[in-house]
Tab-separated table of C-alpha atoms in Angstrom:
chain	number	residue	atom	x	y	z
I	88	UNK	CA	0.000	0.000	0.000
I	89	UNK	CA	2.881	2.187	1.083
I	90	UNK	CA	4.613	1.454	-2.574
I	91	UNK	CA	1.720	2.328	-4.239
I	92	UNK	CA	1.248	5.838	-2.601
I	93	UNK	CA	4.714	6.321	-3.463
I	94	UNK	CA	3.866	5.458	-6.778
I	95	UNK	CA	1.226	7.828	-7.423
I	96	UNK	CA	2.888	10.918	-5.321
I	97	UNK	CA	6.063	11.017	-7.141
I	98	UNK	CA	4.737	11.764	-10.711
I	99	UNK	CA	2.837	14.847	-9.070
I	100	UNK	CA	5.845	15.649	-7.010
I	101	UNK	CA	7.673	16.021	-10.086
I	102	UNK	CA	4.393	17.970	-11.732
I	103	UNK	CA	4.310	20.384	-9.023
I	104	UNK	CA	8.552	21.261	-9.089
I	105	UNK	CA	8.226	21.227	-12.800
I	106	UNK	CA	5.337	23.998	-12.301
I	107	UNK	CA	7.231	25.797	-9.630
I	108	UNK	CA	10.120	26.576	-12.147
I	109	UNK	CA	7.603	27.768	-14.754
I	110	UNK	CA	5.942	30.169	-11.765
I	111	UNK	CA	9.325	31.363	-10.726
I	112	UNK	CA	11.209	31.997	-14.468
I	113	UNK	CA	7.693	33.354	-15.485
I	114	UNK	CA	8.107	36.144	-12.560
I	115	UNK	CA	11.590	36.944	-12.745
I	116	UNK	CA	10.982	37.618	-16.518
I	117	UNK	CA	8.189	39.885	-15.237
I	118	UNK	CA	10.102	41.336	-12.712
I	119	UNK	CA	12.764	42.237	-15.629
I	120	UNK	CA	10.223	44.093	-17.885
I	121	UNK	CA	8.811	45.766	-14.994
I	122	UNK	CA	12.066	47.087	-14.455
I	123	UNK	CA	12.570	51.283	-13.954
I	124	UNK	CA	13.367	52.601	-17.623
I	125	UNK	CA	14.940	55.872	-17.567
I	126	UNK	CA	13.790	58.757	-20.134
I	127	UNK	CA	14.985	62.382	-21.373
I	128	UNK	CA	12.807	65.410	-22.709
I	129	UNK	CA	13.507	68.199	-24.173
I	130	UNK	CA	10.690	70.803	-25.016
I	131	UNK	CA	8.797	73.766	-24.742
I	132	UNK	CA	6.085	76.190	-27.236
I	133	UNK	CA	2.823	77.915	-27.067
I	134	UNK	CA	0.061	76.998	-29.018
I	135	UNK	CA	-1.177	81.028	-29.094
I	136	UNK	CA	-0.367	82.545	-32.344
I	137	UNK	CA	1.714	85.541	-32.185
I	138	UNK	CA	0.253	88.918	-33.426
I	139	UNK	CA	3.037	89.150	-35.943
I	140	UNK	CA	1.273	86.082	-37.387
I	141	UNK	CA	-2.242	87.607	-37.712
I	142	UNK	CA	-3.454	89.860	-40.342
I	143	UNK	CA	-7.068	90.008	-39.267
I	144	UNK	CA	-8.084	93.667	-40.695
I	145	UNK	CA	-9.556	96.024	-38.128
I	146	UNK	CA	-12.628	98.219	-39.847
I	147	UNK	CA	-13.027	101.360	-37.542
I	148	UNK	CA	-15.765	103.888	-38.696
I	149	UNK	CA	-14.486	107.348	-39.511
I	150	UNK	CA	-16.060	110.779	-40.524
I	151	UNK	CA	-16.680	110.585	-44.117
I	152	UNK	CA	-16.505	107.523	-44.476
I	153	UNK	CA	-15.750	103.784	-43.239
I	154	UNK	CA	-12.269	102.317	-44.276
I	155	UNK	CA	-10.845	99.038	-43.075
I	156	UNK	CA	-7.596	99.362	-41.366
I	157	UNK	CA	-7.426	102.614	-41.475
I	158	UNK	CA	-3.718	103.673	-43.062
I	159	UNK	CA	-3.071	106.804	-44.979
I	160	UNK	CA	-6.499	107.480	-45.692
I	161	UNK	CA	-8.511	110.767	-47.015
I	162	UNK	CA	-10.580	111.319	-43.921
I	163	UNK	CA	-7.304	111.718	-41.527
I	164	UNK	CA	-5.682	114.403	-43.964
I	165	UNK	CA	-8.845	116.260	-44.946
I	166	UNK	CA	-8.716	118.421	-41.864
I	167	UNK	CA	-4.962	118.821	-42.084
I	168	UNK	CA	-5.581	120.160	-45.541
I	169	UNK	CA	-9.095	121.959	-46.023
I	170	UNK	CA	-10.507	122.330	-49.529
I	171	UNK	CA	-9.343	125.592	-51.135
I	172	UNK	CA	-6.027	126.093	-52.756
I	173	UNK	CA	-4.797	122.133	-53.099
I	174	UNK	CA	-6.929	121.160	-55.957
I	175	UNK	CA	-3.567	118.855	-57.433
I	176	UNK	CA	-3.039	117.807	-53.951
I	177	UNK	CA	-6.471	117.016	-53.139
I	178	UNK	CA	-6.816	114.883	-55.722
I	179	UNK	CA	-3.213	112.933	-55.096
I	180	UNK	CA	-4.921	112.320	-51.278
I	181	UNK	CA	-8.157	111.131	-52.926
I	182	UNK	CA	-5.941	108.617	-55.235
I	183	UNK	CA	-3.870	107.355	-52.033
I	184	UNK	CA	-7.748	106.729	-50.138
I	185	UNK	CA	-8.604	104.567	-53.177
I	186	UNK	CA	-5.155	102.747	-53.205
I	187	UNK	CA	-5.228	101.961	-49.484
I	188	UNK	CA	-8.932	101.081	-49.547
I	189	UNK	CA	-8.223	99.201	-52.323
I	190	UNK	CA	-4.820	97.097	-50.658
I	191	UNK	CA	-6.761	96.607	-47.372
I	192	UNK	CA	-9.591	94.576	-48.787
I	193	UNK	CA	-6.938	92.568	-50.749
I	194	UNK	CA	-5.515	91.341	-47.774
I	195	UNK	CA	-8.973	90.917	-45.865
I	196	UNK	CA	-10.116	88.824	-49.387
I	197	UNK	CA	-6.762	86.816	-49.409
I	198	UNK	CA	-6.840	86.059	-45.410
I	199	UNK	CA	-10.752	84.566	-45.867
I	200	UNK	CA	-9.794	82.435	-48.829
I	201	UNK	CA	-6.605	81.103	-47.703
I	202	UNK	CA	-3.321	81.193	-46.055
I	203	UNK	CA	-1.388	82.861	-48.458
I	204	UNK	CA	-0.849	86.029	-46.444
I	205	UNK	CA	-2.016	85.622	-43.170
I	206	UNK	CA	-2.630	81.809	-41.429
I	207	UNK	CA	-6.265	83.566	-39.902
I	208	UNK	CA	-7.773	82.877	-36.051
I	209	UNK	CA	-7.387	79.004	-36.661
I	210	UNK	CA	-4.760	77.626	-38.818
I	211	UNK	CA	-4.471	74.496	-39.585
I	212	UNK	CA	-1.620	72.912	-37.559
I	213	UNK	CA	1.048	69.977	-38.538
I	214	UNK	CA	1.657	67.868	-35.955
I	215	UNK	CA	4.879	65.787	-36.937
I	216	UNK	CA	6.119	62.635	-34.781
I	217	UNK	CA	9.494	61.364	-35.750
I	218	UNK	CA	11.674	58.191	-34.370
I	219	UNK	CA	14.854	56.611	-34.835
I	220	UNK	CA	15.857	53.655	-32.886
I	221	UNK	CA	19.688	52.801	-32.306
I	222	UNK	CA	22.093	50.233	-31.217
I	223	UNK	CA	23.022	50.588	-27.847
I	224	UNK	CA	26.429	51.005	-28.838
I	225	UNK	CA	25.339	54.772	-29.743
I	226	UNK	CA	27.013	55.467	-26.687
I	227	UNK	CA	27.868	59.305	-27.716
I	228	UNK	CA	24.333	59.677	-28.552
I	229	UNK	CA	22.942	59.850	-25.149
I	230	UNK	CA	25.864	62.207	-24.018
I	231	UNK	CA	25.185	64.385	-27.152
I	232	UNK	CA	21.301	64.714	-25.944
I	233	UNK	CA	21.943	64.993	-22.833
I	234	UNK	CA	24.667	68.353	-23.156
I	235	UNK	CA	21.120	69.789	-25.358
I	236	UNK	CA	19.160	69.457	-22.844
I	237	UNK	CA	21.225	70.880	-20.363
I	238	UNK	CA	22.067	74.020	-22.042
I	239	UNK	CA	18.881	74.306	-24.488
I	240	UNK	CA	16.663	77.782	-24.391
I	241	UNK	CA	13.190	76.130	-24.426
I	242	UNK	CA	11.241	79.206	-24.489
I	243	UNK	CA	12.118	81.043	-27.544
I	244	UNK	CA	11.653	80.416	-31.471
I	245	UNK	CA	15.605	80.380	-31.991
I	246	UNK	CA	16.103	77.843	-29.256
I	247	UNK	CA	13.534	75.575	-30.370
I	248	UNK	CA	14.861	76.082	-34.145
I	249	UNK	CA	18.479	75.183	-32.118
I	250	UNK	CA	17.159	72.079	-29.960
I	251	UNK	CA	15.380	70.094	-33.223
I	252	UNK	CA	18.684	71.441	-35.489
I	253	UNK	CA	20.941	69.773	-32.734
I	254	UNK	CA	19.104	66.646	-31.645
I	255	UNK	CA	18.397	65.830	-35.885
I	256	UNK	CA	21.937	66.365	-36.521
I	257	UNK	CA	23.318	64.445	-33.642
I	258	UNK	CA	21.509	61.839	-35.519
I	259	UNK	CA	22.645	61.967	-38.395
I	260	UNK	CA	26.067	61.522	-37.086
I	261	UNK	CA	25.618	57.812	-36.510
I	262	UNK	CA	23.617	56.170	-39.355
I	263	UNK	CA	25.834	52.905	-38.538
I	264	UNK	CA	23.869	52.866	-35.700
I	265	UNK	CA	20.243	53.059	-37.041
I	266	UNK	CA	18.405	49.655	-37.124
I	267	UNK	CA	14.598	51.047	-36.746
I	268	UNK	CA	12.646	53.810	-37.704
I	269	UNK	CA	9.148	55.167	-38.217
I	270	UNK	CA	7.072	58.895	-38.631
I	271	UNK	CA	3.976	60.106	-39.483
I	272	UNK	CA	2.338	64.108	-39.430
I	273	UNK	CA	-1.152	64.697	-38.765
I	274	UNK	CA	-2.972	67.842	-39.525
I	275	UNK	CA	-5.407	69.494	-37.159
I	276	UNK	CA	-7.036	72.968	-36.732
I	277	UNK	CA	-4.981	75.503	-34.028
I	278	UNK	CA	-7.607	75.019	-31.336
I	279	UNK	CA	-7.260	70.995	-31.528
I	280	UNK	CA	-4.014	71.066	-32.169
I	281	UNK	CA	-2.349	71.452	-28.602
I	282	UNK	CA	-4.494	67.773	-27.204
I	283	UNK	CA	-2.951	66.203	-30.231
I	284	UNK	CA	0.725	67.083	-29.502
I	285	UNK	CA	-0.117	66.395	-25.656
I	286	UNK	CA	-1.452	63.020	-26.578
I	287	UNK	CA	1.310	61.846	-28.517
I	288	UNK	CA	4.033	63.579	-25.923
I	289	UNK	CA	1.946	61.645	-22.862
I	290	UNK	CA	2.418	58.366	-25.188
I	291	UNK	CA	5.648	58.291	-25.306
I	292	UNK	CA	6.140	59.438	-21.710
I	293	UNK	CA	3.971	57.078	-20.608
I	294	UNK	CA	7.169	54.116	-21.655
I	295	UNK	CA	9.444	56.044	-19.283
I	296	UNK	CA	9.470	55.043	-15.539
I	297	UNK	CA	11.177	57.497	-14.515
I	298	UNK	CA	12.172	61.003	-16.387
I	299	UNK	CA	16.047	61.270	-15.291
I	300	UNK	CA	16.788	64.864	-17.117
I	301	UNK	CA	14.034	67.098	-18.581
I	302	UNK	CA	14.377	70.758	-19.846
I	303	UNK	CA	10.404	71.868	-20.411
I	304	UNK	CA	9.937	75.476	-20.629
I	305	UNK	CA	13.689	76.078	-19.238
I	306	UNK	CA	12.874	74.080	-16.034
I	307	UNK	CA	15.918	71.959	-15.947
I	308	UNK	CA	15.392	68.766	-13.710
I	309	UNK	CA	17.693	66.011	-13.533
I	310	UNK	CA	18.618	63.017	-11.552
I	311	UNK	CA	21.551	61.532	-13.445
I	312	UNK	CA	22.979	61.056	-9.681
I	313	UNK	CA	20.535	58.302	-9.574
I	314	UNK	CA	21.264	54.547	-9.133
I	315	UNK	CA	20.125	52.504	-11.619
I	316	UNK	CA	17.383	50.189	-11.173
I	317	UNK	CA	18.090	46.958	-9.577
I	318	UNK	CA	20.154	44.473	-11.528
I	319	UNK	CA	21.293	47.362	-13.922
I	320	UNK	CA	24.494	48.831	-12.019
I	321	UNK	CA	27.234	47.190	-13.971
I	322	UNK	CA	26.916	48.973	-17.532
I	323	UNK	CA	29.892	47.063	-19.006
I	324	UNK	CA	28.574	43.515	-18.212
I	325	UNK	CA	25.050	44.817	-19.605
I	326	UNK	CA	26.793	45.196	-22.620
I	327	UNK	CA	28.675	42.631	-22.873
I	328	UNK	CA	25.743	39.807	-21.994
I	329	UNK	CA	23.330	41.649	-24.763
I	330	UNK	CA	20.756	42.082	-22.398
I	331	UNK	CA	20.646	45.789	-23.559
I	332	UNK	CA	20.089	46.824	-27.300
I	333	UNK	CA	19.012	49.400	-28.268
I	334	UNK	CA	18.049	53.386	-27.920
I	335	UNK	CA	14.436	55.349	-28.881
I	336	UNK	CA	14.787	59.194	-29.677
I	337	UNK	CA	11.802	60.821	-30.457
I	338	UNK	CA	11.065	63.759	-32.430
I	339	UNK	CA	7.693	66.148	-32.016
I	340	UNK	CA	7.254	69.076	-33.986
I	341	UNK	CA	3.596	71.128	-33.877
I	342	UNK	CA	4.122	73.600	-36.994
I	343	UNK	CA	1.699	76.002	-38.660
I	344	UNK	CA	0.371	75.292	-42.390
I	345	UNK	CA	0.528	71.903	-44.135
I	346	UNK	CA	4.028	70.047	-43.303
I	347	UNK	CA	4.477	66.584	-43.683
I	348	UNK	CA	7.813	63.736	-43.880
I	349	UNK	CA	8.086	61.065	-45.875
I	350	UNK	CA	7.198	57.751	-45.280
I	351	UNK	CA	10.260	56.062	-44.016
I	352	UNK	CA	11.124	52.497	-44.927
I	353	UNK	CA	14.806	52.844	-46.005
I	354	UNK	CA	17.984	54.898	-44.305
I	355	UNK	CA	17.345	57.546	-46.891
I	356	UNK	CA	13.894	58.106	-46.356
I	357	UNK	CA	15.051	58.593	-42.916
I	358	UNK	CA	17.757	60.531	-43.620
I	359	UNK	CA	15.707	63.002	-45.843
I	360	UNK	CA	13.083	63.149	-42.584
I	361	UNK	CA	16.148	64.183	-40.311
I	362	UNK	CA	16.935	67.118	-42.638
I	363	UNK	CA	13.714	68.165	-43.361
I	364	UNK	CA	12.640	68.442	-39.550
I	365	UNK	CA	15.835	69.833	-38.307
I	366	UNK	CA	15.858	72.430	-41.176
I	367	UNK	CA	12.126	73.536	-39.714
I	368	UNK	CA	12.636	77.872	-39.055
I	369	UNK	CA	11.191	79.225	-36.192
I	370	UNK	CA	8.355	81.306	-38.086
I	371	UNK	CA	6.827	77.607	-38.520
I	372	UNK	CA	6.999	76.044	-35.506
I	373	UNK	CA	4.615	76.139	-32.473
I	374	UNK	CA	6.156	73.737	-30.075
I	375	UNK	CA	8.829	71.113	-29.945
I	376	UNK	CA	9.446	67.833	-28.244
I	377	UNK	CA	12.712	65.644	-27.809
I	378	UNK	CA	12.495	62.371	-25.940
I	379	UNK	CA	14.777	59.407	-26.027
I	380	UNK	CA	14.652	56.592	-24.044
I	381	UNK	CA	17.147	54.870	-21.801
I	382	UNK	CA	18.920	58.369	-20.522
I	383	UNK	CA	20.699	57.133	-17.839
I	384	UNK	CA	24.213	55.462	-19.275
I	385	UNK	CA	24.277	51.633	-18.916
I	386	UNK	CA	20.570	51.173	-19.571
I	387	UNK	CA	19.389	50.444	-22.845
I	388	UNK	CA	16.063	48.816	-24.420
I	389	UNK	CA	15.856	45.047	-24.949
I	390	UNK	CA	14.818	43.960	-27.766
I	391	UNK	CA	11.469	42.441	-26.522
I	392	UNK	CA	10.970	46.264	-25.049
I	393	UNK	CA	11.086	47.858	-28.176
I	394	UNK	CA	8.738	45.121	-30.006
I	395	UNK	CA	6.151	45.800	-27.324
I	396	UNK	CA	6.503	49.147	-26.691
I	397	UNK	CA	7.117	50.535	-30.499
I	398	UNK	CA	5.490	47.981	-32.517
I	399	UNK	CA	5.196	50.208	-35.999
I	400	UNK	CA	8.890	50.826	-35.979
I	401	UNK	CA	9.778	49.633	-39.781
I	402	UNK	CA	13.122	47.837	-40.533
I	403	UNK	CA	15.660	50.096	-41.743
């Protein structure tokens, strides 16, 4: 009776260690992807359009008449003037009236029926998302963003001009490194534009544990004095046991009138993107991002990371 127990209970004895090992390797895998992933950002904008960017035409009733814009108009000169003695000059004022009337509802025509002149109370907006992913051998990558961020000027047209110039160049400087990439631009009126560039900022923030160095709006934060997340505190021996592959940087760009990159499925197409984006002038653009993803040095993306967390990446 004793042998037969025996019998019986050592098959599930083996069932249940056999299960145990599953249970264990299945959470220590778990434990791995759960693991802190550092992240960098770069940004800043407004999504208010400058007055130098609006040529709505003001209409203000005057005596004698009712001109749009105002200007150098006959009714402001008539009582500098008077009526006797100027008969040539009187009629050279009455020709500049016409020619100012006639300029101001050009523009007011031209504003209404397009964007040719003036980009009107809501534009439409070009919101452009760029990425490039690396081999985590980039290693001067991550120092290159991370001097940008440090020093970058969020908060004025030439510094965002500088940060997407800088960040797309730094880039370009190691196409042996690029293995992924992928972009698309999506159009959307002024007013809507602002919860689409949040959306797609908060999506790719949302992959970061932990943002280790961030320059928004010149508010420099950083925690590069950090220690890595558990298990990830000998860089070198990361390397070297290819745990860690690979490196995300992310391009946003919000910019007024109809902008758009190529679709990217070679290192050219991604190579024109990277020069078109970085080349963006400041008159354009409304707001820039720059994210990239690990920031801290020694940790890097494993490939199961990057299929699961940027899954339309293409081949390049």
């Amino acid at each position: 009776m004793l042998k037969k127990i025996q019998r019986i209970c050592k098959p599930l004895l083996k069932i249940s260690l056999v299960f145990g090992l599953v249970l264990v390797l299945a959470f220590s895998h778990a434990d791995g992807a759960l693991a802190a992933r550092t992240g960098g950002r770069i940004g800043g904008g407004s999504f208010r359009m400058p007055s130098s960017r609006t040529y709505a035409p003001r209409t203000t009733p005057r005596a004698g008449g009712y001109y749009p814009g105002g200007g150098f108009g006959f009714p402001f000169l008539l009582p500098l003037w008077g009526f006797g003695g100027f008969g040539g000059l009187f009629g050279i004022l009455i020709f500049f009236a016409i020619a100012n009337f006639l300029v101001q509802t050009f523009r007011s025509v031209t504003n209404d029926s397009g964007e040719e002149v003036g980009y009107g109370n809501n534009p439409t907006v070009s919101v452009t998302r760029l990425q490039v992913g690396l081999l985590a051998q980039a290693r001067d990558l991550q120092t290159e963003l991370n001097n940008i961020a440090e020093k970058a000027d969020t908060n004025t047209a030439a510094g965002k001009v500088a940060i997407l110039q800088e960040a797309s160049l730094a880039l370009l400087r190691h196409p042996e490194y690029w293995v992924y990439a992928g972009g698309d631009t999506q159009q959307a009126k002024l007013n809507a534009a602002e919860s689409q560039f949040n959306r797609l900022s908060l999506a790719e923030r949302s992959k970061f544990s932990e943002e280790t160095l961030s320059n928004v709006n010149n508010q420099l934060k950083s925690a590069l004095t950090q220690e890595l997340p558990s298990g990830k505190d000998n860089p070198t021996q990361l390397i070297s046991e290819g745990v860690g592959e690979y490196i995300i940087v992310t391009l946003l760009a919000a910019t007024l009138g109809k902008w758009n990159i190529p679709k990217i499925n070679d290192t050219q197409d991604l190579r024109q993107a990277l020069r078109q984006i970085g080349s963006l002038s400041g008159e354009q653009l409304l707001a820039i991002e720059v994210l990239w993803t690990p920031q801290a040095e020694g940790d890097t993306l494993t490939s199961d990371d990057l299929l699961a967390e940027y899954p339309d990446l293409t081949l390049v």
